[in-house]
Short mmCIF file of C-alpha atoms in Angstrom, two decimals:
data_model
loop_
_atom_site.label_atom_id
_atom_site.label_comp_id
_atom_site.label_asym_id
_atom_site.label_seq_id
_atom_site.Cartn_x
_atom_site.Cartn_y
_atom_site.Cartn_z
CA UNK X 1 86.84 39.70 45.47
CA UNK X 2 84.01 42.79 46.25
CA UNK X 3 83.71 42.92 42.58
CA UNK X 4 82.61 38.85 42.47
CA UNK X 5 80.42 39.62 45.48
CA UNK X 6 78.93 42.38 44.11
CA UNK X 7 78.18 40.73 40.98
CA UNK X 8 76.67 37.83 42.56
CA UNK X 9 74.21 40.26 44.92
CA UNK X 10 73.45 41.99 42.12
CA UNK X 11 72.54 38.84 39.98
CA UNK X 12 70.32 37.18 43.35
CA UNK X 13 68.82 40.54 44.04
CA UNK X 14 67.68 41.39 40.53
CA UNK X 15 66.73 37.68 40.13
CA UNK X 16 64.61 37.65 43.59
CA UNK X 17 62.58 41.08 42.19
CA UNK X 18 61.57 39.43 38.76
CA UNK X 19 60.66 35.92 40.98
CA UNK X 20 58.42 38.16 43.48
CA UNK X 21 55.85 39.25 40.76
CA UNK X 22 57.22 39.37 37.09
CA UNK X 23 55.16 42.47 34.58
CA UNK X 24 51.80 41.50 33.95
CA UNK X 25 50.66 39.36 37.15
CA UNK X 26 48.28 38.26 38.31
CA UNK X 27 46.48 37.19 34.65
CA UNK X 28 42.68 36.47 34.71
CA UNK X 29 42.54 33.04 32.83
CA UNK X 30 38.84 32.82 32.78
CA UNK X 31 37.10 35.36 34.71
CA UNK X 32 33.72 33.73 36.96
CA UNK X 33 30.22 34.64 35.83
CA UNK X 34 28.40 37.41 35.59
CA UNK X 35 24.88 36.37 35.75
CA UNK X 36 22.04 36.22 36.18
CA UNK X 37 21.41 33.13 37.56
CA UNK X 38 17.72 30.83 37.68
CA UNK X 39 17.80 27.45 38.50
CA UNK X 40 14.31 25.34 38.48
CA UNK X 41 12.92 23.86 41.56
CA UNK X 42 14.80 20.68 42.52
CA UNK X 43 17.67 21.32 39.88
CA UNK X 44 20.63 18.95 41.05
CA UNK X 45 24.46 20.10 40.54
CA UNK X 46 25.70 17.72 37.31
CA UNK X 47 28.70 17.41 38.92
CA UNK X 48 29.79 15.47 35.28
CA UNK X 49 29.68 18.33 33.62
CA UNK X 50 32.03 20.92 36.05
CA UNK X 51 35.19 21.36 34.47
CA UNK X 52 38.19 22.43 36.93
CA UNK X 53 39.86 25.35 34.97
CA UNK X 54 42.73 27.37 35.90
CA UNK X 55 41.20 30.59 36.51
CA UNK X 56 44.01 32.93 37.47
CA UNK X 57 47.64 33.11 37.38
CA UNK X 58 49.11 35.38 40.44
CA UNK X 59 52.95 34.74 39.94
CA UNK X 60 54.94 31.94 37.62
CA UNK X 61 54.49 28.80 39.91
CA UNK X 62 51.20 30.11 41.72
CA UNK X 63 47.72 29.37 40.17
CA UNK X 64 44.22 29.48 41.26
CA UNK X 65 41.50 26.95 39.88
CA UNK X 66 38.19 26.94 39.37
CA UNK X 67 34.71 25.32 38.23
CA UNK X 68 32.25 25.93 35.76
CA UNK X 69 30.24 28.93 35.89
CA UNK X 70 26.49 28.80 35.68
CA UNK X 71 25.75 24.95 36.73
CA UNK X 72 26.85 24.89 40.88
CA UNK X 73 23.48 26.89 42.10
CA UNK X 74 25.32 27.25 45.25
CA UNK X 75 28.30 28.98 43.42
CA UNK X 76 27.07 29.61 40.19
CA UNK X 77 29.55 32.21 39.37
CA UNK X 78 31.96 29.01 39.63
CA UNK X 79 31.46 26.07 40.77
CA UNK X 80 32.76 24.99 44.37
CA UNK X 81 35.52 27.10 46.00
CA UNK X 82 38.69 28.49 44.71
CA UNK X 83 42.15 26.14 44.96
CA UNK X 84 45.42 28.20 45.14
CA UNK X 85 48.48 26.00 44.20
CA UNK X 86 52.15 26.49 44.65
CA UNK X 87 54.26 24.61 42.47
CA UNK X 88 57.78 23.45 41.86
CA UNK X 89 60.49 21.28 42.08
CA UNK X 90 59.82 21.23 45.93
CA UNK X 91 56.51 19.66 45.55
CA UNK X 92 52.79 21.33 45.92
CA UNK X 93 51.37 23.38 48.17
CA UNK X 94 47.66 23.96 48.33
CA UNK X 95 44.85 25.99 49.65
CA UNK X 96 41.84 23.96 49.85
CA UNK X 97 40.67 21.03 48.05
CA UNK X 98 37.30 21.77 46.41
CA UNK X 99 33.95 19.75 46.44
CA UNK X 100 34.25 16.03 47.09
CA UNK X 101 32.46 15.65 43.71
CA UNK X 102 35.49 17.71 42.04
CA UNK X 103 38.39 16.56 43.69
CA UNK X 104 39.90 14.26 40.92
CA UNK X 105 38.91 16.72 38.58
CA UNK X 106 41.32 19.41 40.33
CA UNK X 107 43.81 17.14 40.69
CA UNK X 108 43.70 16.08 36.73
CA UNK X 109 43.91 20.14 35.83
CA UNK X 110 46.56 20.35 38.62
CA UNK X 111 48.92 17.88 36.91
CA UNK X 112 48.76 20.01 33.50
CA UNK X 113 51.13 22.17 34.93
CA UNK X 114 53.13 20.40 36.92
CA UNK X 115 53.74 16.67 37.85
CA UNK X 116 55.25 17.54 41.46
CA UNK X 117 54.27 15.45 44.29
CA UNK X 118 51.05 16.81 46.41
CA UNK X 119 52.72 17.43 50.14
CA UNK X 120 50.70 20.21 51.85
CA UNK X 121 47.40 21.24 52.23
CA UNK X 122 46.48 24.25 54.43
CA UNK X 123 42.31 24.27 54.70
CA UNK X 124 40.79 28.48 55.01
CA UNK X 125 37.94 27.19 56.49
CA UNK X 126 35.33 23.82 57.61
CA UNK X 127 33.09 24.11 54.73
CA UNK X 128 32.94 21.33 52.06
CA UNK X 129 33.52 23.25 48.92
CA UNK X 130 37.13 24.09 50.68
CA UNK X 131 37.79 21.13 52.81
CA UNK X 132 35.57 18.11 50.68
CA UNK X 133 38.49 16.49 48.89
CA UNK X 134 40.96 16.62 52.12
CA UNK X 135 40.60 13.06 51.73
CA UNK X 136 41.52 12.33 48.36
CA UNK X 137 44.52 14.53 48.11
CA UNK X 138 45.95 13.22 51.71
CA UNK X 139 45.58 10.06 49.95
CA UNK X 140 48.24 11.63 47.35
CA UNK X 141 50.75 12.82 50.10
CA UNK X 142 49.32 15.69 51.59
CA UNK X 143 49.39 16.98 54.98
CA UNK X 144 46.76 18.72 56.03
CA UNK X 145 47.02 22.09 57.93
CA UNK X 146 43.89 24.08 60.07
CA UNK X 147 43.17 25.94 62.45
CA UNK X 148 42.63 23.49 65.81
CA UNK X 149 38.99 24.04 66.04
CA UNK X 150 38.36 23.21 62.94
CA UNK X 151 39.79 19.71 63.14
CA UNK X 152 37.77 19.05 66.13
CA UNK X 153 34.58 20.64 64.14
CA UNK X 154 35.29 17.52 61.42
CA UNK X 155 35.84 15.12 64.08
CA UNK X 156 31.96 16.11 65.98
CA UNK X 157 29.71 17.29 63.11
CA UNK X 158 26.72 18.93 64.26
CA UNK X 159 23.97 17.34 65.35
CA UNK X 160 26.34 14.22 65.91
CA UNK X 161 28.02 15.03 69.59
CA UNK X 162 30.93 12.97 70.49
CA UNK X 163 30.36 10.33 68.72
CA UNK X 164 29.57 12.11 65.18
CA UNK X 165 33.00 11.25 63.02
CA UNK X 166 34.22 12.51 59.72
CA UNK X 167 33.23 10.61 56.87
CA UNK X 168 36.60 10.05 55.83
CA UNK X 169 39.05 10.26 58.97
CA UNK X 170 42.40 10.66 56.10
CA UNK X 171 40.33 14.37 55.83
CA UNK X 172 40.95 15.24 59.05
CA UNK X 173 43.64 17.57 59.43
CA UNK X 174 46.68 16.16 61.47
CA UNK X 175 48.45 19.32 61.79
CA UNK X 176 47.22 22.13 64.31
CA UNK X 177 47.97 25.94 64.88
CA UNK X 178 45.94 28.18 67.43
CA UNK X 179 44.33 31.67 66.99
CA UNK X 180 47.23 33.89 68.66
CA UNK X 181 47.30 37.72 68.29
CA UNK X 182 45.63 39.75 64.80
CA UNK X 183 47.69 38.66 62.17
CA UNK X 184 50.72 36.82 63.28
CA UNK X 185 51.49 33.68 61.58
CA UNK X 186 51.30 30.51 63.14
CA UNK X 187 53.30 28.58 60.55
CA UNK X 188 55.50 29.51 57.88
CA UNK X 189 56.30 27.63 54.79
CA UNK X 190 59.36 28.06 52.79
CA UNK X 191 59.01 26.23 49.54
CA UNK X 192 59.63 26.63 46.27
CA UNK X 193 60.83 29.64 46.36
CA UNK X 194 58.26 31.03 48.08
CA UNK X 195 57.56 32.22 51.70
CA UNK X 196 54.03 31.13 52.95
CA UNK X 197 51.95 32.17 56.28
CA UNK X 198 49.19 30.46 57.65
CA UNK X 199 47.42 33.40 59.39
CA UNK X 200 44.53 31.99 61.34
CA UNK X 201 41.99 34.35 62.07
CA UNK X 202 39.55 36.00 64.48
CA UNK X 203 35.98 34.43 64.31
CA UNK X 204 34.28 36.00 60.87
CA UNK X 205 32.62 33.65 58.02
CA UNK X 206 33.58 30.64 60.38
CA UNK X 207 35.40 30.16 63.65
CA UNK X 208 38.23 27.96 61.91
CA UNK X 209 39.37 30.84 59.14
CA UNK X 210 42.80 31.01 58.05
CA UNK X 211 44.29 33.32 55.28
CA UNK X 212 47.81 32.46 53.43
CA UNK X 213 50.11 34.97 52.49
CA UNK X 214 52.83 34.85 49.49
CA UNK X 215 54.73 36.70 50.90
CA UNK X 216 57.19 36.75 47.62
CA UNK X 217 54.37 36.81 44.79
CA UNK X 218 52.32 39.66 46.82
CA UNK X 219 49.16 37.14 47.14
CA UNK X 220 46.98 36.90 50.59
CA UNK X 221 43.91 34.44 50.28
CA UNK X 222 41.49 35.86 51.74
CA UNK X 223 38.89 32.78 51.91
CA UNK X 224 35.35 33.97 52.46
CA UNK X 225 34.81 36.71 55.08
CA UNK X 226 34.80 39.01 51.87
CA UNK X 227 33.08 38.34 48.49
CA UNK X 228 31.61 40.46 45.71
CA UNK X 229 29.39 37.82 44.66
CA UNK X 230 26.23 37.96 46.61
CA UNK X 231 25.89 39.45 50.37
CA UNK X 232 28.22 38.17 52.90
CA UNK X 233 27.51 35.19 54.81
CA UNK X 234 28.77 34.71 58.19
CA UNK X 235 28.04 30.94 58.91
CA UNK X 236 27.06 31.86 62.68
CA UNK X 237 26.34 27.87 63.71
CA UNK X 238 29.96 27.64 62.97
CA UNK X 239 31.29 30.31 64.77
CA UNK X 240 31.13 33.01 62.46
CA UNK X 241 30.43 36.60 62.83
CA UNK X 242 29.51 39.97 60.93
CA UNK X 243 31.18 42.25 63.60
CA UNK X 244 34.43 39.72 63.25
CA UNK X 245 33.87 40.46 59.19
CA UNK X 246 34.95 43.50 60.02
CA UNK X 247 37.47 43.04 62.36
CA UNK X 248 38.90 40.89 59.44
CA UNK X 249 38.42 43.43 57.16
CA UNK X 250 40.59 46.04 59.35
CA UNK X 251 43.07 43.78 60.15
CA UNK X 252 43.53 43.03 55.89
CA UNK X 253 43.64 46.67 55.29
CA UNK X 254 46.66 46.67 57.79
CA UNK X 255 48.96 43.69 56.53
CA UNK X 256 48.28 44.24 52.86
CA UNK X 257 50.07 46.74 50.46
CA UNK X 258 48.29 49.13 47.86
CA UNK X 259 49.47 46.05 44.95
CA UNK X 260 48.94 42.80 47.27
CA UNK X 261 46.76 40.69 45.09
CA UNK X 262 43.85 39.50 47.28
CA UNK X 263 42.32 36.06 46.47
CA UNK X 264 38.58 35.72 47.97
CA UNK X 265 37.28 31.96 48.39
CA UNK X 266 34.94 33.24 45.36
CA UNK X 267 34.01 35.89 42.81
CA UNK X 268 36.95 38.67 41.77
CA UNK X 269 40.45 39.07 42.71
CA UNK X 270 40.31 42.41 44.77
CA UNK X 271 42.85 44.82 46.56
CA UNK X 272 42.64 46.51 49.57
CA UNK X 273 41.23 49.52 47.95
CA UNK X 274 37.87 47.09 47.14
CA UNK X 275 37.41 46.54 51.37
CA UNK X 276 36.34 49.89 52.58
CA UNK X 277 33.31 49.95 50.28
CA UNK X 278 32.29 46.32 51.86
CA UNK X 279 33.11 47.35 55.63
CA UNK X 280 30.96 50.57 54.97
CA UNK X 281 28.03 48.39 54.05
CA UNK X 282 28.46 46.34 56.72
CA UNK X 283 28.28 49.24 59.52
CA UNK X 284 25.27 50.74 57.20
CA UNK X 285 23.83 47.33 57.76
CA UNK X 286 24.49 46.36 61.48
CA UNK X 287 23.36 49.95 62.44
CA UNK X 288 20.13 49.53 60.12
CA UNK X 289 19.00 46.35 62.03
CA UNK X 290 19.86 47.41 65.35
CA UNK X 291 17.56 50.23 65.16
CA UNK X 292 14.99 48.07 63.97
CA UNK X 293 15.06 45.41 66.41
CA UNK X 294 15.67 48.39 69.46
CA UNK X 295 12.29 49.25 67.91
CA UNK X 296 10.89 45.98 68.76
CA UNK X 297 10.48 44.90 64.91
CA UNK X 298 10.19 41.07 64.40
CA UNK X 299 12.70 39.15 62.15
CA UNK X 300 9.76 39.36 59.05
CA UNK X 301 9.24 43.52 59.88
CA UNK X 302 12.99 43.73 59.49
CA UNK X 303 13.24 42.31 55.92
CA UNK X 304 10.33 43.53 54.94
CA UNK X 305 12.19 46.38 54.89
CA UNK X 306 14.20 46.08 51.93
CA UNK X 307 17.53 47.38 53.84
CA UNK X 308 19.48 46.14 51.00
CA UNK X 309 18.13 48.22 48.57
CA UNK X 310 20.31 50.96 48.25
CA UNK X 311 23.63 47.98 47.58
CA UNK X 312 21.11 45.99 45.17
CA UNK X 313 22.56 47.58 41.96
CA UNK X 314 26.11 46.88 42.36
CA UNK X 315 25.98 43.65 44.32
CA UNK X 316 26.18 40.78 41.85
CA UNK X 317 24.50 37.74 42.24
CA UNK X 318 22.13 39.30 44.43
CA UNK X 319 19.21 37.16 44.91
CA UNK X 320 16.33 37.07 47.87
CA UNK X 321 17.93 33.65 49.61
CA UNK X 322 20.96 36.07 49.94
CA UNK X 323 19.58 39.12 51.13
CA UNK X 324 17.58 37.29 53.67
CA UNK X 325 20.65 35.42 55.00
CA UNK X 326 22.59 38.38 55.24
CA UNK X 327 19.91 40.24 57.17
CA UNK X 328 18.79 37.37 59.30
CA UNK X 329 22.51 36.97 60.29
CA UNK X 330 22.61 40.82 61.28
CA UNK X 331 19.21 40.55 63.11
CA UNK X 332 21.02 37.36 65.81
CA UNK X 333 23.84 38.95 66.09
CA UNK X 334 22.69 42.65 67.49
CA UNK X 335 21.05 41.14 70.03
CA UNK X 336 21.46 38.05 72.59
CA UNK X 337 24.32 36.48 70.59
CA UNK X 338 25.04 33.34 71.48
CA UNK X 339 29.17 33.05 72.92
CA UNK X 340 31.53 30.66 71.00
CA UNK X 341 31.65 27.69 72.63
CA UNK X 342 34.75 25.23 70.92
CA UNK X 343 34.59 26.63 67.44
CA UNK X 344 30.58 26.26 67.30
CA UNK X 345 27.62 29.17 68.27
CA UNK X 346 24.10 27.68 69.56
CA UNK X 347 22.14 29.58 67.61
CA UNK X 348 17.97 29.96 67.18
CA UNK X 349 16.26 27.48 64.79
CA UNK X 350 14.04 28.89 62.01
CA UNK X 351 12.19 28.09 59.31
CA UNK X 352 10.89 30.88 58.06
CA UNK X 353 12.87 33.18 55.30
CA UNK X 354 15.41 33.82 57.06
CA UNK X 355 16.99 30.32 57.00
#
């Protein structure tokens, strides 16, 4: 009898080690674009031509996909935002949805690896490239998971008040999990195989983040508080925040190991040995402009100053729009920062370079 038992330990344990991240994963399908990128004045997006590839493989049943590089000038090192799917006989899982343009398109490349039913969808963040084609794939099945202030960011747009609705209501998401303490999960997944956390997140890139973890494959998606394509953006109207970039970035170093495969909302897969590079620039940066603006330099004095310079070289996709984003973002922030009120930040209206 201890024999049998030991045998059949043996045969689960050894089977559950090759499951959590068999030799040679993750594999870079088709790695995004390089650059650089020029797009004429009032190019449009030919949304026709985006193909939705898979991009990356991070464990057998887990895939990322991904657009065309090089035709999306808001992501031209792929088009829209990444997709992480979970597959099996238990059905899909996914992390965001894409474009509204793209959505059909995912789905389509979805179904070339698997023809499992689409039954969750967890949403990082509010922006369209991640959340546009909640519609269409709750129209498959799906529910959709967020953070609670997100929901109620879909449901009054800005500029719209209480009466501003979602285009679509089947985008909103209908199931809701609070920002608790740094890193705990507020709902866990078992499917497929798979353990999965939905980790929502201190205010950073918006106020509505969430991260997944794999807990089995070694995977976190990180969504967009980090990227090595172009310098950060911290959508501020929406709750975001550079100082909470970091906060994010600490609390990442923390809950991932040396190996955990990290999955930003665009550019590279990264590890947690990639971060403290990022975070360092974005002390440099916040320290930088707060001397500046101590100094009683305008916004215009301030990027005048080419603070960037020194990161220029190994940031790519660097481009002016960026850099003055990034710096205009740092400038509101170190002084007279508007609080979060319900997932949204009042902030100043410009129309100068900075915006």
């Amino acid at each position: 009898m201890k024999l049998v038992v030991l045998l059949l330990w043996t045969v689960a344990a050894v089977s559950a080690s090759a499951w959590a991240q068999e030799s040679g994963y993750p594999i870079t399908v088709v790695p995004p674009g390089k650059g650089p990128y020029e797009f004429p004045q009032g190019y449009q997006t030919p949304w026709d031509k985006i193909e939705m590839l898979v991009t990356e493989k991070l464990a057998p049943n887990l895939y990322s996909l991904h657009g065309s590089a090089g035709l999306d000038p808001a992501h031209p090192d792929a088009a829209g935002g990444r997709v992480a799917v979970l597959f099996g006989s238990d059905g899909v899982l996914m992390v965001d949805t894409e474009d509204p343009q793209l959505a059909a398109k995912t789905l389509d490349t979805i179904r070339t690896f698997t023809s499992a039913p689409i039954k969750i969808v967890v949403n990082s963040h509010i922006h369209p490239d991640h959340t546009g084609g909640n519609a269409f794939f709750a129209k498959q099945g799906a529910v959709i998971f967020s953070q609670e202030n997100l929901r109620d960011e879909m449901l009054s747009p800005p500029g719209q008040g209480n009466a501003g609705r979602a285009p679509d209501p089947a985008g909103v998401p209908t199931a809701t999990y609070r920002y608790g303490s740094p890193g705990a999960p507020a709902v866990t997944i078992h499917m497929n195989g798979e353990t999965v956390d939905f980790i929502p997140m201190m205010p950073s890139h918006t106020a509505g983040d969430t991260i997944i973890r794999f807990n089995h494959a070694n995977v976190i998606y990180i969504e967009d508080f980090y990227r090595n394509f172009g310098y950060p953006f911290a959508d501020q109207t929406n709750g975001g925040s550079i100082k909470g970039m970091l906060e994010a970035v600490d609390l990442i170093e923390k809950i991932a190991g040396p190996d955990t495969t990290l999955i930003p909302g665009h550019g590279t897969l990264v590890t947690k040995k990639d971060l403290p590079g990022y975070r360092a620039m974005l002390v440099d940066i916040l320290g930088k402009v707060e001397k500046l603006r101590n100094e009683g330099k305008s916004l215009d004095e301030v990027l005048a100053a080419n603070l960037t310079a020194p990161y220029d070289a190994t940031t790519m996709g660097d481009t002016k729009q960026s850099k003055d984003r990034f710096i205009t973002e740092v400038y509101d922030e170190v002084k007279d920062f508007p609080p979060v009120i319900n997932g949204k930040r009042k902030m100043p209206t410009r129309t100068g370079p900075g915006r």
